[in-house]
PDB file of C-alpha atoms in Angstrom:
ATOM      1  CA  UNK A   1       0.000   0.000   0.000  1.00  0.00           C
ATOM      2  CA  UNK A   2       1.066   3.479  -0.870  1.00  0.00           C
ATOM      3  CA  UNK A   3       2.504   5.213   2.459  1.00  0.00           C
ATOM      4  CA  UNK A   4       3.374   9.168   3.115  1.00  0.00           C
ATOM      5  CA  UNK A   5       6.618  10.226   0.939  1.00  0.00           C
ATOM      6  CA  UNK A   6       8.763  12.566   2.552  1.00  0.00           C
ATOM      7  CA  UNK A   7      11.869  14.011   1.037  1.00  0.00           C
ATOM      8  CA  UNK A   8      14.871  14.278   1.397  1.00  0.00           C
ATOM      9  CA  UNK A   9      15.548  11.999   4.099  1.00  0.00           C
ATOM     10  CA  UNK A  10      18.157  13.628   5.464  1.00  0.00           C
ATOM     11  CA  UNK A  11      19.302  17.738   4.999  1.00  0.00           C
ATOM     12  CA  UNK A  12      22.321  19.457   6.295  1.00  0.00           C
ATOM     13  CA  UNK A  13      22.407  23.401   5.960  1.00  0.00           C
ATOM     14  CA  UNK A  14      23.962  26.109   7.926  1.00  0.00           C
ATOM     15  CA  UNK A  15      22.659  28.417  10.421  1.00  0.00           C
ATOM     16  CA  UNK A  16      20.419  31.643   8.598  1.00  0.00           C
ATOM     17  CA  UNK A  17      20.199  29.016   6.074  1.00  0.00           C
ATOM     18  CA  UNK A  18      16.515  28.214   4.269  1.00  0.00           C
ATOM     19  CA  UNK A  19      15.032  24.675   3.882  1.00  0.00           C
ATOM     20  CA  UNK A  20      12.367  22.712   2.085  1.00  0.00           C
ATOM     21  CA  UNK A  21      10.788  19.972   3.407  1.00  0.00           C
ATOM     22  CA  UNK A  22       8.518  18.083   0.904  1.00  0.00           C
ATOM     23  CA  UNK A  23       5.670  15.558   1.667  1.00  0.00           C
ATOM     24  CA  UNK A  24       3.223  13.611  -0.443  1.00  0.00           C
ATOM     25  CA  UNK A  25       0.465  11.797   1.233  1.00  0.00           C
ATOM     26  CA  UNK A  26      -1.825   8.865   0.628  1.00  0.00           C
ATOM     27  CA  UNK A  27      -3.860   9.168  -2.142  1.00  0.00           C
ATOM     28  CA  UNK A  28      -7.402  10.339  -1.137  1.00  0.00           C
ATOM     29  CA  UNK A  29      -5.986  11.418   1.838  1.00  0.00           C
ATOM     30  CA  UNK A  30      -6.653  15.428   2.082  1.00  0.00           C
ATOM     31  CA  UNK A  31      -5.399  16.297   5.346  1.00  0.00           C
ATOM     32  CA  UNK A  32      -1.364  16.699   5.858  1.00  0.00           C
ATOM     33  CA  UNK A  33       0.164  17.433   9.496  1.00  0.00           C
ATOM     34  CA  UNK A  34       3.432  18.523  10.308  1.00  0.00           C
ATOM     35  CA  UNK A  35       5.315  17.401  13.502  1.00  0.00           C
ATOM     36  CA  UNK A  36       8.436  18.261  14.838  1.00  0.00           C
ATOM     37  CA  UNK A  37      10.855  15.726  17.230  1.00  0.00           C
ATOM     38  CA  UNK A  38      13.312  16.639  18.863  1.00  0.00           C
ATOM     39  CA  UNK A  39      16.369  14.237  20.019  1.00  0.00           C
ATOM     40  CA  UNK A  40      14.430  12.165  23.125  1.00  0.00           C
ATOM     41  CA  UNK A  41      11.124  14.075  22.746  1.00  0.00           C
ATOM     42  CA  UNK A  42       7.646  13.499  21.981  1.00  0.00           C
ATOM     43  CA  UNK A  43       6.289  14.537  18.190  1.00  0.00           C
ATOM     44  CA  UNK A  44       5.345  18.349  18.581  1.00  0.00           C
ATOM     45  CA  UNK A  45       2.729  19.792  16.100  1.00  0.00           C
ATOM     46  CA  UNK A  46       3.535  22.509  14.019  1.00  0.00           C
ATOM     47  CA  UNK A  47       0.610  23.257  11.576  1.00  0.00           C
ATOM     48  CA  UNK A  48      -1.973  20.968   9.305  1.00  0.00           C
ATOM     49  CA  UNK A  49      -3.818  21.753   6.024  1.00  0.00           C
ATOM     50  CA  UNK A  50      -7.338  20.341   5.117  1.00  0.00           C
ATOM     51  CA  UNK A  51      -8.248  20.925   1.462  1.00  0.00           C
ATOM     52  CA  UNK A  52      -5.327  23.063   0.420  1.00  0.00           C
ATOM     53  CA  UNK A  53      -6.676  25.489   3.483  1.00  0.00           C
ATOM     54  CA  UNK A  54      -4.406  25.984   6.847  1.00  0.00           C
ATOM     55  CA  UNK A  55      -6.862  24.695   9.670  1.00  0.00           C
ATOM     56  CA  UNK A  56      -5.095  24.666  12.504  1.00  0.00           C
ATOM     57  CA  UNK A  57      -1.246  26.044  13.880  1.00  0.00           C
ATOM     58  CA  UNK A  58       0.763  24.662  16.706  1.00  0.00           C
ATOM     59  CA  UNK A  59       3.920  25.670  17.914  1.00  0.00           C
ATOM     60  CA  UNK A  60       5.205  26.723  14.796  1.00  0.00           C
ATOM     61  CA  UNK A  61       7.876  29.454  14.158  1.00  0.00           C
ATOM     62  CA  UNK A  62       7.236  32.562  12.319  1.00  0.00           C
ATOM     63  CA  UNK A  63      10.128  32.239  10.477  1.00  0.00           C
ATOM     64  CA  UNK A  64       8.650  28.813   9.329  1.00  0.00           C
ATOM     65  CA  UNK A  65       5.704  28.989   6.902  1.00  0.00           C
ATOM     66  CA  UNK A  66       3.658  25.915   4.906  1.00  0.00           C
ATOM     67  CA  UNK A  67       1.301  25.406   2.249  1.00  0.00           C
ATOM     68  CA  UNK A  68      -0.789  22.842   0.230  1.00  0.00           C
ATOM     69  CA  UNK A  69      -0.716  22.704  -3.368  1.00  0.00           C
ATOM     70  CA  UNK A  70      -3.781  21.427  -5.587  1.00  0.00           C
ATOM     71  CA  UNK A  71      -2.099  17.754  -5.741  1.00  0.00           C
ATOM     72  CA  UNK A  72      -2.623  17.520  -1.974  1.00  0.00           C
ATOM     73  CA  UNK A  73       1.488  17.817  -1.443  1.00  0.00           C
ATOM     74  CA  UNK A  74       2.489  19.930   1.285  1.00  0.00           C
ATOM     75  CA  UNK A  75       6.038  22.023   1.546  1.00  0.00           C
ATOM     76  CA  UNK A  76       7.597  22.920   4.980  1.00  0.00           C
ATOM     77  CA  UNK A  77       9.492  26.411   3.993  1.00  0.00           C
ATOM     78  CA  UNK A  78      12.039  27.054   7.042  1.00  0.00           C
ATOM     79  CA  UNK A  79      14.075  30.037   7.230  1.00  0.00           C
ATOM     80  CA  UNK A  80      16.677  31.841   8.913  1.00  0.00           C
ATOM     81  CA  UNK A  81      17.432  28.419  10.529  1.00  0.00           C
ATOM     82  CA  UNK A  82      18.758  28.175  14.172  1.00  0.00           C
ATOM     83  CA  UNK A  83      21.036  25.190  15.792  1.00  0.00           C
ATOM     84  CA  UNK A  84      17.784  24.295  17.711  1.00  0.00           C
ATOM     85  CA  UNK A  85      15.843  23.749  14.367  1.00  0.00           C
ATOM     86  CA  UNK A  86      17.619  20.636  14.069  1.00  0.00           C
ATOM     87  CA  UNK A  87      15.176  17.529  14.540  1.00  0.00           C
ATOM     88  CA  UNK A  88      13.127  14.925  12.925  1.00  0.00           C
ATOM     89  CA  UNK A  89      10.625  16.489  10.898  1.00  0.00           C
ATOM     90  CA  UNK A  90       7.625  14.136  10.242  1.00  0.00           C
ATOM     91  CA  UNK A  91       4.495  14.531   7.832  1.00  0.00           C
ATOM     92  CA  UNK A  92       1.161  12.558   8.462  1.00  0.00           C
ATOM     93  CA  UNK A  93      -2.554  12.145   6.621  1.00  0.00           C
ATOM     94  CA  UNK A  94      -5.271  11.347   6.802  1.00  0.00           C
ATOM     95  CA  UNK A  95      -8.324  10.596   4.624  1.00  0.00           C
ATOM     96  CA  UNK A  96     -10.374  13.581   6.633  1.00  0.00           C
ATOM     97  CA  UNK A  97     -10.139  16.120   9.416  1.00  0.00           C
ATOM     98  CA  UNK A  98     -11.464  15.527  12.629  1.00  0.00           C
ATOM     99  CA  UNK A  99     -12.308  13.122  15.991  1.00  0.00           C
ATOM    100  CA  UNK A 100     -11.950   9.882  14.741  1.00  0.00           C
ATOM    101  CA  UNK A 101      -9.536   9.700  12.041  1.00  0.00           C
ATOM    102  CA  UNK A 102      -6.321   7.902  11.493  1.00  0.00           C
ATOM    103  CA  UNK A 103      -3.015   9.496  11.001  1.00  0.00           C
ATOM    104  CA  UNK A 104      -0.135   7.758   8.764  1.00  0.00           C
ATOM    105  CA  UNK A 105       3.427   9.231   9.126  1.00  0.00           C
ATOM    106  CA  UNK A 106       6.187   9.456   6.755  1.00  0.00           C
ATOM    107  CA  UNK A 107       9.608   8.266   7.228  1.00  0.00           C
ATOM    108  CA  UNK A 108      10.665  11.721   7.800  1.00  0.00           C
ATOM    109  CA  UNK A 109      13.083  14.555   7.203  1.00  0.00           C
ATOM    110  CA  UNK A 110      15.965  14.462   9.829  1.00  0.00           C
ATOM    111  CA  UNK A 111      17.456  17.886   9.515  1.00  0.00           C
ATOM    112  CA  UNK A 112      20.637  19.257  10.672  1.00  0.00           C
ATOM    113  CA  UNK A 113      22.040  22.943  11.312  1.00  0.00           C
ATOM    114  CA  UNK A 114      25.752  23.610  12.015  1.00  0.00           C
TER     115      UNK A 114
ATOM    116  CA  UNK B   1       1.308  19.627  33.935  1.00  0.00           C
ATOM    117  CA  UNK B   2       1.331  17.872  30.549  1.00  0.00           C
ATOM    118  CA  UNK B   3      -1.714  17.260  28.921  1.00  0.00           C
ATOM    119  CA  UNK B   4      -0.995  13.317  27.648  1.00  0.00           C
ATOM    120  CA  UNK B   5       1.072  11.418  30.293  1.00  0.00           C
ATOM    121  CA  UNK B   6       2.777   7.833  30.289  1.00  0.00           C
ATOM    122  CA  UNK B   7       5.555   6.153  32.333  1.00  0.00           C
ATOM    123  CA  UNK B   8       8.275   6.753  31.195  1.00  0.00           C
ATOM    124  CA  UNK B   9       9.783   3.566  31.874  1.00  0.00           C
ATOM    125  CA  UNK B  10      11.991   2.021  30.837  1.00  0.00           C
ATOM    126  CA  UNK B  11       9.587  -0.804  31.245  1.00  0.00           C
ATOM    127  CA  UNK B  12      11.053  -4.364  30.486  1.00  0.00           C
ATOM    128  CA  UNK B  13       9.491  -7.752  30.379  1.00  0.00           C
ATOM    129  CA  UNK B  14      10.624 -11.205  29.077  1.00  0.00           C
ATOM    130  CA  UNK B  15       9.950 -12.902  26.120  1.00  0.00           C
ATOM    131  CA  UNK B  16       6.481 -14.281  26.086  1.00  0.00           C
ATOM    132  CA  UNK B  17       5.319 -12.438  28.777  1.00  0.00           C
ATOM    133  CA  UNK B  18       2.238  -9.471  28.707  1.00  0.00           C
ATOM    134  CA  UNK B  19       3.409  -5.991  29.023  1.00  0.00           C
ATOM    135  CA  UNK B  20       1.189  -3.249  29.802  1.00  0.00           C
ATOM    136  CA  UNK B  21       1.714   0.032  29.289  1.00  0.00           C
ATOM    137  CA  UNK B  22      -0.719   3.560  30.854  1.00  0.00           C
ATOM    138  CA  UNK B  23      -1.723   6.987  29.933  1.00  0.00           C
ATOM    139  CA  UNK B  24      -3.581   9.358  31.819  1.00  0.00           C
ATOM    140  CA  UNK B  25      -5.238  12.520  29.783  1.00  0.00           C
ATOM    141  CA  UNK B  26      -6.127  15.555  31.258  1.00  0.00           C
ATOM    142  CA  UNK B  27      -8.080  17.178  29.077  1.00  0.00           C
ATOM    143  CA  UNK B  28     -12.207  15.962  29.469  1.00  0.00           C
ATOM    144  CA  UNK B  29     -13.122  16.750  25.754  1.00  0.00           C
ATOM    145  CA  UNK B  30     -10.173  14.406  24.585  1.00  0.00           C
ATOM    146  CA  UNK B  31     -12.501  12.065  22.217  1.00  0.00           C
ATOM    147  CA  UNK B  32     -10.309   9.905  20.086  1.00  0.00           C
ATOM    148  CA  UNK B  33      -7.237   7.951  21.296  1.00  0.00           C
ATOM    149  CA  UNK B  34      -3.920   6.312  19.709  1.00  0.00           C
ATOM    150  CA  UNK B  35      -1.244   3.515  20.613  1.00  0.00           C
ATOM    151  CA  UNK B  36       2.071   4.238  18.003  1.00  0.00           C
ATOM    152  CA  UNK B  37       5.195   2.164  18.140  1.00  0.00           C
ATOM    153  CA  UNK B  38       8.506   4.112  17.527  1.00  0.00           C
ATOM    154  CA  UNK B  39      12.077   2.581  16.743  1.00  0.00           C
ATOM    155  CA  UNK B  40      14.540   4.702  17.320  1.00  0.00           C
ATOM    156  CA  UNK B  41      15.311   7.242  14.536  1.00  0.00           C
ATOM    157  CA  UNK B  42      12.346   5.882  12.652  1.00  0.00           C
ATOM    158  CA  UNK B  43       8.481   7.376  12.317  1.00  0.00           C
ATOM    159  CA  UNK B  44       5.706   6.447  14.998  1.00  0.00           C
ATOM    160  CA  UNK B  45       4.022   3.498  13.355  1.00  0.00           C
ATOM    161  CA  UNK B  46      -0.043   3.254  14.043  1.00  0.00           C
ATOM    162  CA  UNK B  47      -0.718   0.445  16.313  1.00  0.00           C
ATOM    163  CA  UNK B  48      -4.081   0.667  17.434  1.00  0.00           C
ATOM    164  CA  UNK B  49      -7.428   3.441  17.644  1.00  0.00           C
ATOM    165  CA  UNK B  50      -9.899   3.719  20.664  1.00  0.00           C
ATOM    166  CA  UNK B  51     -12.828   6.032  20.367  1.00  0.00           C
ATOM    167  CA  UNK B  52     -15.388   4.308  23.198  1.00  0.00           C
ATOM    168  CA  UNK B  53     -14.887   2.870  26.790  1.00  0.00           C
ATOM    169  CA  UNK B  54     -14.236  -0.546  26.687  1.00  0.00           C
ATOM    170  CA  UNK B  55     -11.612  -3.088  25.068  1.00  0.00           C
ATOM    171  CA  UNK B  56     -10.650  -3.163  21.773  1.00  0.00           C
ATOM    172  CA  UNK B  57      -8.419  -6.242  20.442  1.00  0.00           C
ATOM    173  CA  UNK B  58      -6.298  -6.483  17.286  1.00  0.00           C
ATOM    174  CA  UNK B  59      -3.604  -9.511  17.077  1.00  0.00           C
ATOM    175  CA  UNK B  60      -1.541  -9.976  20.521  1.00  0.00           C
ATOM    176  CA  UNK B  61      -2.637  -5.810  20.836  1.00  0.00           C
ATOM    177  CA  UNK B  62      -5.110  -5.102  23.452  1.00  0.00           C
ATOM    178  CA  UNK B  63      -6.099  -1.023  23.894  1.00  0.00           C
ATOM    179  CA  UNK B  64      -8.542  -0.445  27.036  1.00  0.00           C
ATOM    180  CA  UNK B  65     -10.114   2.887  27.415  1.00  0.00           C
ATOM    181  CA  UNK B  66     -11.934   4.301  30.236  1.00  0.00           C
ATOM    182  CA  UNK B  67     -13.371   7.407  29.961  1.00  0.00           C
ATOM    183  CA  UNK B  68     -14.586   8.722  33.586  1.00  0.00           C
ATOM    184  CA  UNK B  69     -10.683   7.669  34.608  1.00  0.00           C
ATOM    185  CA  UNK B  70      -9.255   9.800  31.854  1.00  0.00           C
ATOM    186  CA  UNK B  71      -6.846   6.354  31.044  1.00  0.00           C
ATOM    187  CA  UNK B  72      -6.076   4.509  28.773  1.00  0.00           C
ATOM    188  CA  UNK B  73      -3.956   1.279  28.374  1.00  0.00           C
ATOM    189  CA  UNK B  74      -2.201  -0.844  25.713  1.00  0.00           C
ATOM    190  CA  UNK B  75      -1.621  -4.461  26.329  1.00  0.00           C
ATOM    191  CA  UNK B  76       1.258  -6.246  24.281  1.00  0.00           C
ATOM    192  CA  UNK B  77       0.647 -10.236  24.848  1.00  0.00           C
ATOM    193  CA  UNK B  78       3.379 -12.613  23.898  1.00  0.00           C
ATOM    194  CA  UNK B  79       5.593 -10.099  23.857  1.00  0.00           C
ATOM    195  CA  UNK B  80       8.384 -10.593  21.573  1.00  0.00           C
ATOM    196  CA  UNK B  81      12.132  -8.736  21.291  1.00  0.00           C
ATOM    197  CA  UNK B  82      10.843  -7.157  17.834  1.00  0.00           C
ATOM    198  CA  UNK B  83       8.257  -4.983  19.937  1.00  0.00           C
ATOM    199  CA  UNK B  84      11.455  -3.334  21.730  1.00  0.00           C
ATOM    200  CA  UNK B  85      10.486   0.657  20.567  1.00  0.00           C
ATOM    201  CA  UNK B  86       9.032   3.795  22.569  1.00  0.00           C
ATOM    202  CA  UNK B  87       5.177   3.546  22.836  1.00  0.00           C
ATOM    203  CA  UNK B  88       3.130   6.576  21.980  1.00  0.00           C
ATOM    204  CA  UNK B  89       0.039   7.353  23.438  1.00  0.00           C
ATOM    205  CA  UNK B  90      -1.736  10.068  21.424  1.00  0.00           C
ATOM    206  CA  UNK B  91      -5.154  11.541  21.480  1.00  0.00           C
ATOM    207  CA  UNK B  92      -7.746  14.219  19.793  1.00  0.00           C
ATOM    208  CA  UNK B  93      -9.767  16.658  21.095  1.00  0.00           C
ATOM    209  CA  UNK B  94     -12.115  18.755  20.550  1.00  0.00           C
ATOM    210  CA  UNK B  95     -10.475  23.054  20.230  1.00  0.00           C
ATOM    211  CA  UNK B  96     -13.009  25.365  20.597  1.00  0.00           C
ATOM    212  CA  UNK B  97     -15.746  22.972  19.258  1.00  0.00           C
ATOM    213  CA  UNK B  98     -14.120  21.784  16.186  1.00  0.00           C
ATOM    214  CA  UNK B  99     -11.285  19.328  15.940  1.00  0.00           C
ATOM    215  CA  UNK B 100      -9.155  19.132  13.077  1.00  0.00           C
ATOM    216  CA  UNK B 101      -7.358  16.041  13.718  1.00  0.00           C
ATOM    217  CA  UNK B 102      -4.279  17.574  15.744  1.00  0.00           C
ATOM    218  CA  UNK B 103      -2.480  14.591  17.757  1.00  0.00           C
ATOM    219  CA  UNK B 104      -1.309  15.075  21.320  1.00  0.00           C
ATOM    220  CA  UNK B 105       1.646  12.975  22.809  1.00  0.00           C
ATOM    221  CA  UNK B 106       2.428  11.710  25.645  1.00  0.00           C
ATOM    222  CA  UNK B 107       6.403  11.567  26.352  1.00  0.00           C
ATOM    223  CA  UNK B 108       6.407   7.611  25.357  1.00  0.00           C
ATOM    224  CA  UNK B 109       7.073   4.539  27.495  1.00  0.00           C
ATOM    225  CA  UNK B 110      10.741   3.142  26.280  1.00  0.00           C
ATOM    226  CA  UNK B 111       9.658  -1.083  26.597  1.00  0.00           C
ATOM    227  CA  UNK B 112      12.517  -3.670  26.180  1.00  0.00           C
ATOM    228  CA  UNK B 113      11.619  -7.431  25.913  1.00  0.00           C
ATOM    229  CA  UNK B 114      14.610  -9.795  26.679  1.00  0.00           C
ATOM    230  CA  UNK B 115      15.265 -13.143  25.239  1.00  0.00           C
TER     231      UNK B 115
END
């Protein structure tokens, strides 16, 4: 079965560097969420889309921003990037928004800043 | 105080044997709850969905909720030294009336399982 594609897998950049993070979801699934995890802690949400349209923001940076495009794929845009934006970066979907719905995760985006 | 909480652990059983693992909630409206494995550098992997009080059984998984408590369990029978990973407990509620499917996290419970 078709799971969520993140990519790349891995990204090294340098501080006040920018960064894309890419994620494709299961098809029919219209929901994407974004979670960052640190080294040792729990998944943190950052922001999810429903229908191409933000619907909800978590702890989420201004200097990061998101969007989803009219294929369903999301982009994580990251700038100005700190030593402490260095984490596992993990996209989910799901096939709606709400109570009970499923959430599949992608392999993730382990991102570095030196 | 964290919304989603689990012990921490480590928690480690023998082959074969059950392991159990807890999470209290704090939050009342929390409606919708989630068991994900996690190895380590890998993504949480869905293990099993609870949305009413009672037992819910899938393979040698077992999820119990119980709503008045604010708890819920996973039970891992014949345990066996592939299910070493962190355990995420996970739920949904309702924000402001509307959910949109936001997961909560609990801090995980690291289990081991030992030949």
């Amino acid at each position: 079965a078709a799971g969520v594609i993140q990519s790349p897998r891995h990204l090294i950049k340098e501080k006040r560097e920018t960064a894309t993070l890419k994620c494709y979801p299961i098809p029919r699934h219209d929901t994407v969420y974004w979670y960052q995890q640190g080294p040792g802690q729990d998944p943190q949400f950052l922001i999810s889309f429903y229908e191409k349209m933000q619907s909800d923001k978590g702890s989420i940076p201004d200097r990061f921003s998101a969007q989803q495009f009219s294929d369903y794929h999301s982009e994580l845009n990251m700038s100005s990037l700190e030593l402490g934006d260095s984490a596992l970066y993990f996209c989910a979907s799901s096939p709606r928004q709400g109570l009970n719905t499923e959430a599949f995760f992608g392999q993730g985006t382990r991102l570095t800043v030196v | 105080q964290k919304e989603v909480e689990q012990n921490s652990g480590p928690l480690s059983v023998p082959e074969g044997a059950i392991a159990s693992l807890n999470c209290t909630y704090s939050d009342r409206v929390s409606q919708s709850f989630f068991w994900y494995r996690q190895y380590s550098g890998k993504s949480p992997e869905l293990i099993m969905s609870i949305y009413s009080n009672g037992d819910k059984e899938d393979g040698r998984f077992t999820a119990q909720l119980n709503k008045a408590s604010q708890y819920v369990s996973l039970l891992i029978r014949d345990s066996q030294p592939s299910d070493s990973a962190t355990y995420l407990c996970a739920v949904i509620d309702y924000a402001g009336g509307t959910s949109y499917g936001k997961l909560t996290f609990g801090q995980g419970t690291i289990l081991t399982v030992h030949p």
